[in-house]
PDB file of C-alpha atoms in Angstrom:
ATOM      1  CA  MET A   1     107.206  80.090  61.959  1.00 57.00           C
ATOM      2  CA  PRO A   2     103.816  79.502  60.226  1.00 59.00           C
ATOM      3  CA  ALA A   3     100.760  78.586  62.627  1.00 63.00           C
ATOM      4  CA  LEU A   4     100.329  74.929  63.272  1.00 66.00           C
ATOM      5  CA  PRO A   5      96.976  73.545  61.868  1.00 68.00           C
ATOM      6  CA  LEU A   6      94.027  73.115  63.927  1.00 66.00           C
ATOM      7  CA  ASP A   7      94.400  69.471  64.594  1.00 70.00           C
ATOM      8  CA  GLU A   8      98.202  69.547  65.370  1.00 77.00           C
ATOM      9  CA  ALA A   9      97.608  72.557  67.678  1.00 80.00           C
ATOM     10  CA  GLY A  10      94.776  71.247  69.345  1.00 85.00           C
ATOM     11  CA  LYS A  11      96.814  68.359  70.979  1.00 89.00           C
ATOM     12  CA  TYR A  12      99.236  71.051  72.605  1.00 90.00           C
ATOM     13  CA  VAL A  13      96.509  73.378  73.761  1.00 92.00           C
ATOM     14  CA  ALA A  14      94.685  70.207  75.175  1.00 92.00           C
ATOM     15  CA  GLY A  15      98.047  69.159  76.980  1.00 92.00           C
ATOM     16  CA  ALA A  16      98.524  72.890  78.483  1.00 92.00           C
ATOM     17  CA  TYR A  17      94.923  72.770  79.929  1.00 93.00           C
ATOM     18  CA  ILE A  18      95.081  69.115  81.202  1.00 93.00           C
ATOM     19  CA  VAL A  19      97.990  70.322  83.232  1.00 91.00           C
ATOM     20  CA  PHE A  20      95.877  72.936  84.390  1.00 91.00           C
ATOM     21  CA  VAL A  21      93.094  70.791  85.521  1.00 92.00           C
ATOM     22  CA  VAL A  22      95.319  68.180  86.802  1.00 92.00           C
ATOM     23  CA  LEU A  23      97.027  70.862  89.065  1.00 88.00           C
ATOM     24  CA  ILE A  24      93.636  71.727  90.611  1.00 89.00           C
ATOM     25  CA  VAL A  25      92.172  68.300  90.728  1.00 91.00           C
ATOM     26  CA  VAL A  26      95.397  67.018  92.353  1.00 92.00           C
ATOM     27  CA  TYR A  27      95.508  69.871  95.052  1.00 90.00           C
ATOM     28  CA  VAL A  28      91.803  69.423  95.765  1.00 89.00           C
ATOM     29  CA  ALA A  29      92.436  65.646  96.428  1.00 92.00           C
ATOM     30  CA  ILE A  30      95.247  66.506  98.558  1.00 91.00           C
ATOM     31  CA  ILE A  31      93.382  69.010 100.532  1.00 89.00           C
ATOM     32  CA  SER A  32      90.437  66.721 100.894  1.00 88.00           C
ATOM     33  CA  ALA A  33      92.555  63.915 102.379  1.00 91.00           C
ATOM     34  CA  LYS A  34      93.865  66.737 104.942  1.00 89.00           C
ATOM     35  CA  ILE A  35      90.452  67.577 105.831  1.00 87.00           C
ATOM     36  CA  ALA A  36      89.563  63.996 106.261  1.00 88.00           C
ATOM     37  CA  ARG A  37      92.553  63.343 108.559  1.00 89.00           C
ATOM     38  CA  ILE A  38      91.529  66.454 110.578  1.00 88.00           C
ATOM     39  CA  GLY A  39      87.942  65.095 110.964  1.00 87.00           C
ATOM     40  CA  ARG A  40      89.470  61.624 112.194  1.00 89.00           C
ATOM     41  CA  GLU A  41      91.725  63.215 114.620  1.00 87.00           C
ATOM     42  CA  LEU A  42      88.661  65.343 115.635  1.00 87.00           C
ATOM     43  CA  GLU A  43      86.818  62.402 116.540  1.00 88.00           C
ATOM     44  CA  GLU A  44      89.543  60.620 118.418  1.00 86.00           C
ATOM     45  CA  LEU A  45      89.923  63.756 120.706  1.00 85.00           C
ATOM     46  CA  ASN A  46      86.231  63.734 121.157  1.00 85.00           C
ATOM     47  CA  ASP A  47      86.575  60.341 122.453  1.00 85.00           C
ATOM     48  CA  LEU A  48      89.662  61.222 124.493  1.00 82.00           C
ATOM     49  CA  ALA A  49      87.719  63.918 125.884  1.00 82.00           C
ATOM     50  CA  ASP A  50      84.607  61.880 126.728  1.00 82.00           C
ATOM     51  CA  ARG A  51      86.610  59.038 128.512  1.00 80.00           C
ATOM     52  CA  ARG A  52      88.402  61.875 130.650  1.00 75.00           C
ATOM     53  CA  ARG A  53      84.993  63.655 131.687  1.00 72.00           C
ATOM     54  CA  PRO A  54      84.284  62.750 135.190  1.00 67.00           C
ATOM     55  CA  SER A  55      81.379  60.407 135.360  1.00 59.00           C
TER      56      SER A  55
ATOM     57  CA  MET B   1      86.509  79.561 112.173  1.00 54.00           C
ATOM     58  CA  TYR B   2      89.730  79.984 110.008  1.00 60.00           C
ATOM     59  CA  ALA B   3      87.570  79.119 106.957  1.00 69.00           C
ATOM     60  CA  LYS B   4      85.916  82.465 107.015  1.00 77.00           C
ATOM     61  CA  GLY B   5      84.911  83.939 103.779  1.00 83.00           C
ATOM     62  CA  LEU B   6      86.173  80.552 101.911  1.00 85.00           C
ATOM     63  CA  ARG B   7      82.819  79.668 100.568  1.00 88.00           C
ATOM     64  CA  PRO B   8      82.301  82.793  98.631  1.00 91.00           C
ATOM     65  CA  LEU B   9      85.895  83.133  97.648  1.00 91.00           C
ATOM     66  CA  SER B  10      85.463  79.584  96.168  1.00 91.00           C
ATOM     67  CA  ILE B  11      82.342  80.371  94.321  1.00 93.00           C
ATOM     68  CA  ALA B  12      83.674  83.453  92.971  1.00 94.00           C
ATOM     69  CA  THR B  13      86.766  81.433  91.645  1.00 93.00           C
ATOM     70  CA  VAL B  14      84.574  78.791  90.210  1.00 94.00           C
ATOM     71  CA  VAL B  15      82.488  81.540  88.229  1.00 95.00           C
ATOM     72  CA  ALA B  16      85.548  83.325  87.281  1.00 95.00           C
ATOM     73  CA  LEU B  17      87.264  79.901  86.305  1.00 94.00           C
ATOM     74  CA  ALA B  18      84.227  78.751  84.106  1.00 95.00           C
ATOM     75  CA  ALA B  19      83.928  82.201  82.383  1.00 95.00           C
ATOM     76  CA  ALA B  20      87.452  82.616  81.668  1.00 94.00           C
ATOM     77  CA  LEU B  21      87.223  79.244  80.094  1.00 93.00           C
ATOM     78  CA  ALA B  22      84.291  80.123  78.095  1.00 94.00           C
ATOM     79  CA  MET B  23      85.928  83.216  76.838  1.00 93.00           C
ATOM     80  CA  VAL B  24      89.236  81.628  75.714  1.00 91.00           C
ATOM     81  CA  PHE B  25      87.318  79.122  73.697  1.00 91.00           C
ATOM     82  CA  PHE B  26      84.354  80.916  72.405  1.00 91.00           C
ATOM     83  CA  TYR B  27      84.713  84.527  72.621  1.00 89.00           C
ATOM     84  CA  ALA B  28      88.703  85.417  71.973  1.00 86.00           C
ATOM     85  CA  PRO B  29      89.489  84.639  68.229  1.00 86.00           C
ATOM     86  CA  ASN B  30      92.558  82.693  67.271  1.00 83.00           C
ATOM     87  CA  ASP B  31      95.466  84.426  67.230  1.00 80.00           C
ATOM     88  CA  ALA B  32      96.438  85.824  63.128  1.00 76.00           C
ATOM     89  CA  ASP B  33     100.112  84.914  63.841  1.00 77.00           C
ATOM     90  CA  GLN B  34     100.166  81.758  66.265  1.00 80.00           C
ATOM     91  CA  GLY B  35      96.778  80.169  65.345  1.00 82.00           C
ATOM     92  CA  PHE B  36      95.109  77.915  68.006  1.00 85.00           C
ATOM     93  CA  ILE B  37      98.232  77.595  70.336  1.00 88.00           C
ATOM     94  CA  GLN B  38      97.946  80.920  71.508  1.00 87.00           C
ATOM     95  CA  LYS B  39      95.196  79.916  73.662  1.00 90.00           C
ATOM     96  CA  ILE B  40      97.726  78.221  75.884  1.00 92.00           C
ATOM     97  CA  PHE B  41      98.862  81.824  76.793  1.00 91.00           C
ATOM     98  CA  TYR B  42      95.512  82.552  78.675  1.00 93.00           C
ATOM     99  CA  ILE B  43      96.384  80.293  81.307  1.00 93.00           C
ATOM    100  CA  HIS B  44     100.279  80.246  81.343  1.00 93.00           C
ATOM    101  CA  VAL B  45     100.843  84.146  81.533  1.00 92.00           C
ATOM    102  CA  PRO B  46      98.354  84.726  84.173  1.00 94.00           C
ATOM    103  CA  MET B  47      99.703  81.676  86.120  1.00 94.00           C
ATOM    104  CA  ALA B  48     103.310  83.292  85.778  1.00 93.00           C
ATOM    105  CA  ILE B  49     102.183  86.476  86.792  1.00 93.00           C
ATOM    106  CA  VAL B  50     100.268  85.234  89.694  1.00 95.00           C
ATOM    107  CA  ALA B  51     103.433  83.061  90.908  1.00 94.00           C
ATOM    108  CA  LEU B  52     105.566  85.923  90.823  1.00 93.00           C
ATOM    109  CA  GLY B  53     103.212  88.074  92.469  1.00 94.00           C
ATOM    110  CA  GLY B  54     102.703  85.351  95.088  1.00 95.00           C
ATOM    111  CA  PHE B  55     106.465  85.395  95.755  1.00 95.00           C
ATOM    112  CA  VAL B  56     106.538  89.091  96.148  1.00 95.00           C
ATOM    113  CA  ALA B  57     103.468  88.969  98.583  1.00 96.00           C
ATOM    114  CA  ALA B  58     105.325  86.218 100.765  1.00 96.00           C
ATOM    115  CA  ALA B  59     108.299  88.830 100.750  1.00 96.00           C
ATOM    116  CA  ILE B  60     105.947  91.536 102.187  1.00 96.00           C
ATOM    117  CA  MET B  61     104.316  88.931 104.554  1.00 96.00           C
ATOM    118  CA  ALA B  62     107.702  88.127 105.727  1.00 96.00           C
ATOM    119  CA  ILE B  63     108.333  91.513 106.305  1.00 96.00           C
ATOM    120  CA  LYS B  64     105.361  91.629 108.662  1.00 95.00           C
ATOM    121  CA  HIS B  65     106.656  88.930 110.607  1.00 95.00           C
ATOM    122  CA  LEU B  66     110.011  90.205 111.253  1.00 95.00           C
ATOM    123  CA  ARG B  67     108.373  93.670 112.286  1.00 95.00           C
ATOM    124  CA  THR B  68     105.901  92.166 114.681  1.00 93.00           C
ATOM    125  CA  GLY B  69     107.331  88.877 115.576  1.00 90.00           C
ATOM    126  CA  ASP B  70     103.988  87.424 114.949  1.00 90.00           C
ATOM    127  CA  ARG B  71     104.634  83.999 113.330  1.00 89.00           C
ATOM    128  CA  SER B  72     101.316  83.781 111.928  1.00 91.00           C
ATOM    129  CA  TRP B  73     102.827  86.012 109.149  1.00 94.00           C
ATOM    130  CA  ASP B  74     105.505  83.555 108.512  1.00 94.00           C
ATOM    131  CA  LEU B  75     102.899  80.734 108.242  1.00 94.00           C
ATOM    132  CA  ARG B  76     101.100  83.120 105.532  1.00 95.00           C
ATOM    133  CA  SER B  77     104.318  83.777 103.841  1.00 96.00           C
ATOM    134  CA  TYR B  78     105.365  80.074 103.626  1.00 95.00           C
ATOM    135  CA  VAL B  79     101.840  78.950 102.232  1.00 95.00           C
ATOM    136  CA  ALA B  80     102.137  81.820  99.775  1.00 96.00           C
ATOM    137  CA  ILE B  81     105.503  80.370  98.490  1.00 96.00           C
ATOM    138  CA  HIS B  82     104.207  76.963  98.403  1.00 94.00           C
ATOM    139  CA  MET B  83     101.252  78.019  96.364  1.00 94.00           C
ATOM    140  CA  SER B  84     103.717  80.109  93.986  1.00 95.00           C
ATOM    141  CA  ILE B  85     105.746  77.042  93.513  1.00 95.00           C
ATOM    142  CA  ILE B  86     102.979  75.036  92.493  1.00 94.00           C
ATOM    143  CA  PHE B  87     101.708  77.706  90.109  1.00 94.00           C
ATOM    144  CA  GLY B  88     105.492  78.010  89.029  1.00 94.00           C
ATOM    145  CA  LEU B  89     105.590  74.229  88.099  1.00 94.00           C
ATOM    146  CA  ALA B  90     102.519  74.517  85.972  1.00 94.00           C
ATOM    147  CA  VAL B  91     104.230  77.517  84.420  1.00 93.00           C
ATOM    148  CA  LEU B  92     107.297  75.703  83.431  1.00 93.00           C
ATOM    149  CA  ILE B  93     105.157  73.004  82.009  1.00 94.00           C
ATOM    150  CA  THR B  94     102.724  74.898  80.129  1.00 93.00           C
ATOM    151  CA  GLY B  95     105.450  76.902  78.709  1.00 91.00           C
ATOM    152  CA  SER B  96     107.431  74.008  77.516  1.00 92.00           C
ATOM    153  CA  ILE B  97     104.234  72.508  75.724  1.00 92.00           C
ATOM    154  CA  TRP B  98     103.668  75.922  74.011  1.00 90.00           C
ATOM    155  CA  ALA B  99     107.581  76.132  72.976  1.00 89.00           C
ATOM    156  CA  ARG B 100     107.307  72.793  71.599  1.00 89.00           C
ATOM    157  CA  ALA B 101     104.380  73.534  69.526  1.00 88.00           C
ATOM    158  CA  SER B 102     105.707  76.825  68.514  1.00 85.00           C
ATOM    159  CA  TRP B 103     109.655  76.636  68.433  1.00 85.00           C
ATOM    160  CA  GLY B 104     109.810  72.611  67.991  1.00 86.00           C
ATOM    161  CA  HIS B 105     111.883  72.543  71.174  1.00 87.00           C
ATOM    162  CA  TRP B 106     110.527  71.583  74.657  1.00 90.00           C
ATOM    163  CA  TRP B 107     113.188  74.025  76.207  1.00 89.00           C
ATOM    164  CA  VAL B 108     115.370  76.993  74.636  1.00 87.00           C
ATOM    165  CA  TRP B 109     118.316  77.610  76.894  1.00 87.00           C
ATOM    166  CA  ASP B 110     119.156  81.035  75.477  1.00 82.00           C
ATOM    167  CA  GLU B 111     115.476  82.475  75.858  1.00 82.00           C
ATOM    168  CA  PRO B 112     115.905  84.972  78.986  1.00 81.00           C
ATOM    169  CA  VAL B 113     112.427  84.796  80.012  1.00 83.00           C
ATOM    170  CA  LEU B 114     112.466  81.001  80.327  1.00 86.00           C
ATOM    171  CA  VAL B 115     115.728  80.494  81.909  1.00 88.00           C
ATOM    172  CA  SER B 116     115.130  83.369  84.163  1.00 88.00           C
ATOM    173  CA  PHE B 117     111.897  81.854  85.640  1.00 90.00           C
ATOM    174  CA  LEU B 118     113.630  78.665  86.050  1.00 92.00           C
ATOM    175  CA  ILE B 119     116.157  80.341  88.093  1.00 91.00           C
ATOM    176  CA  VAL B 120     113.599  82.193  90.242  1.00 92.00           C
ATOM    177  CA  PHE B 121     111.650  78.606  90.303  1.00 93.00           C
ATOM    178  CA  LEU B 122     115.093  76.674  91.430  1.00 94.00           C
ATOM    179  CA  LEU B 123     115.755  79.616  93.996  1.00 93.00           C
ATOM    180  CA  TYR B 124     112.472  79.159  95.739  1.00 94.00           C
ATOM    181  CA  CYS B 125     112.831  75.325  95.848  1.00 94.00           C
ATOM    182  CA  VAL B 126     115.617  76.111  98.269  1.00 93.00           C
ATOM    183  CA  TYR B 127     113.206  77.588 100.486  1.00 93.00           C
ATOM    184  CA  TYR B 128     111.958  73.987 101.698  1.00 92.00           C
ATOM    185  CA  PRO B 129     115.245  72.106 102.834  1.00 93.00           C
ATOM    186  CA  LEU B 130     116.249  75.617 104.450  1.00 93.00           C
ATOM    187  CA  ARG B 131     112.992  75.855 106.251  1.00 93.00           C
ATOM    188  CA  PHE B 132     112.798  72.271 107.418  1.00 92.00           C
ATOM    189  CA  SER B 133     116.487  71.817 108.422  1.00 93.00           C
ATOM    190  CA  ILE B 134     115.657  74.025 111.136  1.00 90.00           C
ATOM    191  CA  GLU B 135     114.168  72.688 114.237  1.00 89.00           C
ATOM    192  CA  ASP B 136     113.793  75.739 116.653  1.00 91.00           C
ATOM    193  CA  PRO B 137     110.182  77.257 115.363  1.00 89.00           C
ATOM    194  CA  ASP B 138     111.187  80.730 116.298  1.00 90.00           C
ATOM    195  CA  ARG B 139     114.831  80.418 114.211  1.00 93.00           C
ATOM    196  CA  GLN B 140     112.768  78.665 111.547  1.00 93.00           C
ATOM    197  CA  ALA B 141     110.322  81.354 111.077  1.00 93.00           C
ATOM    198  CA  ARG B 142     113.051  84.050 111.253  1.00 94.00           C
ATOM    199  CA  TYR B 143     115.586  82.509 108.756  1.00 95.00           C
ATOM    200  CA  SER B 144     112.546  81.518 106.267  1.00 95.00           C
ATOM    201  CA  SER B 145     111.488  85.104 106.419  1.00 95.00           C
ATOM    202  CA  VAL B 146     114.898  86.576 105.766  1.00 96.00           C
ATOM    203  CA  PHE B 147     115.023  84.044 102.922  1.00 95.00           C
ATOM    204  CA  ALA B 148     111.695  85.254 101.466  1.00 95.00           C
ATOM    205  CA  ILE B 149     112.492  88.960 101.620  1.00 96.00           C
ATOM    206  CA  ALA B 150     115.884  88.393  99.971  1.00 94.00           C
ATOM    207  CA  ALA B 151     114.187  86.019  97.121  1.00 94.00           C
ATOM    208  CA  GLY B 152     111.167  88.353  96.996  1.00 93.00           C
ATOM    209  CA  ALA B 153     113.317  91.504  96.261  1.00 91.00           C
ATOM    210  CA  PHE B 154     115.013  89.423  93.412  1.00 88.00           C
ATOM    211  CA  VAL B 155     111.794  88.677  91.671  1.00 89.00           C
ATOM    212  CA  PRO B 156     111.144  92.371  90.328  1.00 88.00           C
ATOM    213  CA  LEU B 157     115.039  92.505  89.670  1.00 84.00           C
ATOM    214  CA  ASN B 158     114.925  89.396  87.478  1.00 80.00           C
ATOM    215  CA  PHE B 159     111.792  90.659  85.864  1.00 78.00           C
ATOM    216  CA  ALA B 160     113.447  94.253  84.824  1.00 81.00           C
ATOM    217  CA  ALA B 161     116.697  92.572  83.767  1.00 77.00           C
ATOM    218  CA  VAL B 162     114.927  90.311  81.090  1.00 74.00           C
ATOM    219  CA  ARG B 163     112.647  93.129  80.095  1.00 73.00           C
ATOM    220  CA  LEU B 164     116.077  95.124  79.468  1.00 75.00           C
ATOM    221  CA  ALA B 165     117.329  92.270  77.668  1.00 69.00           C
ATOM    222  CA  GLU B 166     117.528  93.073  73.948  1.00 55.00           C
ATOM    223  CA  ALA B 167     117.625  89.943  72.419  1.00 54.00           C
ATOM    224  CA  TYR B 168     114.439  87.962  72.924  1.00 51.00           C
ATOM    225  CA  THR B 169     111.965  85.897  71.086  1.00 52.00           C
ATOM    226  CA  HIS B 170     109.497  85.486  73.789  1.00 60.00           C
ATOM    227  CA  PRO B 171     106.050  87.016  72.954  1.00 60.00           C
ATOM    228  CA  ARG B 172     105.078  90.244  74.879  1.00 60.00           C
ATOM    229  CA  VAL B 173     101.577  89.751  76.099  1.00 58.00           C
ATOM    230  CA  LEU B 174     101.452  92.760  78.450  1.00 58.00           C
ATOM    231  CA  SER B 175     103.621  95.936  77.811  1.00 56.00           C
ATOM    232  CA  GLN B 176     103.064  99.932  78.798  1.00 50.00           C
ATOM    233  CA  THR B 177     100.906 100.267  75.508  1.00 49.00           C
ATOM    234  CA  GLY B 178      98.997  97.103  76.374  1.00 49.00           C
ATOM    235  CA  GLY B 179     100.930  94.690  74.080  1.00 57.00           C
ATOM    236  CA  ASP B 180      99.546  93.920  70.456  1.00 66.00           C
ATOM    237  CA  LEU B 181      96.373  92.072  71.906  1.00 72.00           C
ATOM    238  CA  PRO B 182      93.087  93.360  70.270  1.00 78.00           C
ATOM    239  CA  GLY B 183      90.091  94.450  72.754  1.00 81.00           C
ATOM    240  CA  ASP B 184      88.463  90.994  72.977  1.00 85.00           C
ATOM    241  CA  MET B 185      91.538  89.145  73.454  1.00 88.00           C
ATOM    242  CA  ARG B 186      92.820  91.600  75.807  1.00 90.00           C
ATOM    243  CA  LEU B 187      89.302  91.201  77.957  1.00 92.00           C
ATOM    244  CA  THR B 188      89.797  87.490  77.789  1.00 92.00           C
ATOM    245  CA  PHE B 189      93.413  87.784  79.031  1.00 93.00           C
ATOM    246  CA  PHE B 190      92.435  90.291  82.249  1.00 94.00           C
ATOM    247  CA  VAL B 191      89.361  87.892  82.946  1.00 95.00           C
ATOM    248  CA  SER B 192      91.904  85.054  83.061  1.00 95.00           C
ATOM    249  CA  ILE B 193      94.201  86.863  85.154  1.00 95.00           C
ATOM    250  CA  LEU B 194      91.223  87.274  87.667  1.00 96.00           C
ATOM    251  CA  ALA B 195      90.249  83.768  87.488  1.00 95.00           C
ATOM    252  CA  ILE B 196      93.866  82.526  88.345  1.00 95.00           C
ATOM    253  CA  ALA B 197      94.458  85.279  90.864  1.00 96.00           C
ATOM    254  CA  LEU B 198      91.369  84.192  92.625  1.00 95.00           C
ATOM    255  CA  LEU B 199      92.217  80.569  92.332  1.00 95.00           C
ATOM    256  CA  TYR B 200      95.510  81.413  93.868  1.00 95.00           C
ATOM    257  CA  VAL B 201      93.946  82.921  96.760  1.00 95.00           C
ATOM    258  CA  THR B 202      91.495  80.292  97.525  1.00 93.00           C
ATOM    259  CA  MET B 203      94.199  77.433  97.454  1.00 93.00           C
ATOM    260  CA  TRP B 204      96.308  79.900  99.833  1.00 94.00           C
ATOM    261  CA  LYS B 205      93.558  80.512 102.131  1.00 93.00           C
ATOM    262  CA  LEU B 206      92.530  76.571 102.094  1.00 91.00           C
ATOM    263  CA  GLU B 207      96.055  75.474 102.619  1.00 92.00           C
ATOM    264  CA  LEU B 208      96.479  78.042 105.591  1.00 92.00           C
ATOM    265  CA  THR B 209      93.084  77.209 107.090  1.00 90.00           C
ATOM    266  CA  SER B 210      94.256  73.333 107.070  1.00 90.00           C
ATOM    267  CA  LYS B 211      97.688  73.996 108.621  1.00 90.00           C
ATOM    268  CA  ARG B 212      96.207  76.189 111.417  1.00 89.00           C
ATOM    269  CA  ALA B 213      93.477  73.581 112.068  1.00 89.00           C
ATOM    270  CA  SER B 214      96.301  70.641 112.154  1.00 88.00           C
ATOM    271  CA  ALA B 215      98.136  72.952 114.421  1.00 87.00           C
ATOM    272  CA  GLN B 216      95.093  73.497 116.551  1.00 86.00           C
ATOM    273  CA  LEU B 217      94.465  69.912 116.841  1.00 88.00           C
ATOM    274  CA  GLY B 218      97.884  69.128 117.740  1.00 86.00           C
ATOM    275  CA  ARG B 219      97.693  71.452 120.501  1.00 85.00           C
ATOM    276  CA  LEU B 220      94.449  70.184 121.926  1.00 86.00           C
ATOM    277  CA  ARG B 221      95.840  66.344 121.828  1.00 84.00           C
ATOM    278  CA  ARG B 222      98.801  67.430 123.658  1.00 84.00           C
ATOM    279  CA  ARG B 223      96.530  69.293 126.315  1.00 83.00           C
ATOM    280  CA  LEU B 224      94.254  66.161 126.846  1.00 80.00           C
ATOM    281  CA  GLU B 225      97.042  63.566 126.457  1.00 78.00           C
ATOM    282  CA  ASP B 226      99.110  65.720 129.367  1.00 76.00           C
ATOM    283  CA  GLY B 227      95.898  65.684 131.343  1.00 69.00           C
ATOM    284  CA  ILE B 228      96.078  69.544 131.274  1.00 56.00           C
ATOM    285  CA  GLU B 229      92.716  71.165 131.531  1.00 56.00           C
ATOM    286  CA  PRO B 230      91.770  73.309 128.585  1.00 52.00           C
ATOM    287  CA  PRO B 231      91.247  76.831 129.704  1.00 54.00           C
ATOM    288  CA  PRO B 232      87.566  77.960 130.751  1.00 52.00           C
ATOM    289  CA  ALA B 233      85.260  78.571 127.920  1.00 45.00           C
ATOM    290  CA  GLN B 234      85.224  81.928 126.467  1.00 44.00           C
ATOM    291  CA  PRO B 235      82.081  84.378 126.648  1.00 42.00           C
ATOM    292  CA  ALA B 236      79.507  83.644 124.194  1.00 39.00           C
ATOM    293  CA  GLY B 237      80.560  86.225 121.764  1.00 36.00           C
ATOM    294  CA  ASP B 238      83.818  84.955 120.738  1.00 37.00           C
ATOM    295  CA  PRO B 239      84.416  81.230 122.054  1.00 35.00           C
ATOM    296  CA  THR B 240      87.554  80.563 119.683  1.00 37.00           C
ATOM    297  CA  ALA B 241      89.711  83.778 120.691  1.00 37.00           C
ATOM    298  CA  VAL B 242      92.119  81.837 123.139  1.00 37.00           C
ATOM    299  CA  GLY B 243      92.556  79.073 120.542  1.00 37.00           C
ATOM    300  CA  ALA B 244      92.639  81.444 117.479  1.00 37.00           C
ATOM    301  CA  ARG B 245      95.312  83.514 119.245  1.00 38.00           C
ATOM    302  CA  SER B 246      97.386  80.527 120.053  1.00 39.00           C
ATOM    303  CA  ALA B 247      97.168  79.160 117.031  1.00 38.00           C
ATOM    304  CA  SER B 248      98.506  82.196 115.159  1.00 40.00           C
ATOM    305  CA  ALA B 249     101.660  81.407 117.006  1.00 40.00           C
ATOM    306  CA  GLU B 250     101.940  77.677 116.000  1.00 43.00           C
ATOM    307  CA  PRO B 251     104.759  76.858 113.861  1.00 43.00           C
ATOM    308  CA  ALA B 252     104.330  75.655 110.242  1.00 41.00           C
ATOM    309  CA  SER B 253     104.918  72.275 109.684  1.00 40.00           C
TER     310      SER B 253
END
């Protein structure tokens, strides 16, 4: 099969690399959300520990 | 504490990815036969290699778990499979894009490489329902490890079977003779493999760190809510030793 012209092939190459970038971006977004949740939980636990501390 | 080495690893990954992308588009020439669409191979093939390598690594970690009984190896194995599934999905999508551009079809069912990779991918998709249908943490870890070992052994067998298949149209990027890649394209390809492998390890470590931190927080919450005093602080040398040890035995969730 002859090679596709650049303008035609460019769409496919861009599509493949966009999939790759989207994979990374989505993963980073998910892991950021997880870290934010861990941070919130940590704050809650700090508050809980403060309340339990005998004054 | 769990994220030890994550920062230099992340920096190395970003540098390697930037170098790989720059080499793909500004250094490596267009393929004489396929033209510009061959550029897809610089991410498609490394991701496939790394994903399959991840499955094998997960099997080795599962063996470690069964040999030592340390559930942290099961967690490592689970996260490795999880990452390989993500990479595998990207392999299938980028492969389909290349197939559409090169062969005129999104998917070709009589192509052994495509179908065998799909079989491996679907096989590992079964891992999730298997793992999360078992509530007892010990059994969950043990059964998951057995699955990871059995499926991990299937990966090289599958790879060898496909290589032995005579009728194929899938291009060979790597072979014992180094494939048909000229020097500059081969260098770009190896830099891409390095970048994708670093990305895999960074994501694996990040996921592992997040899961361990979540587990550790859960334990701390239960202790505080149950009114059990946490153990006395460790000596200044290693304040996280007790926590780190207990977190390693935390079941994956």
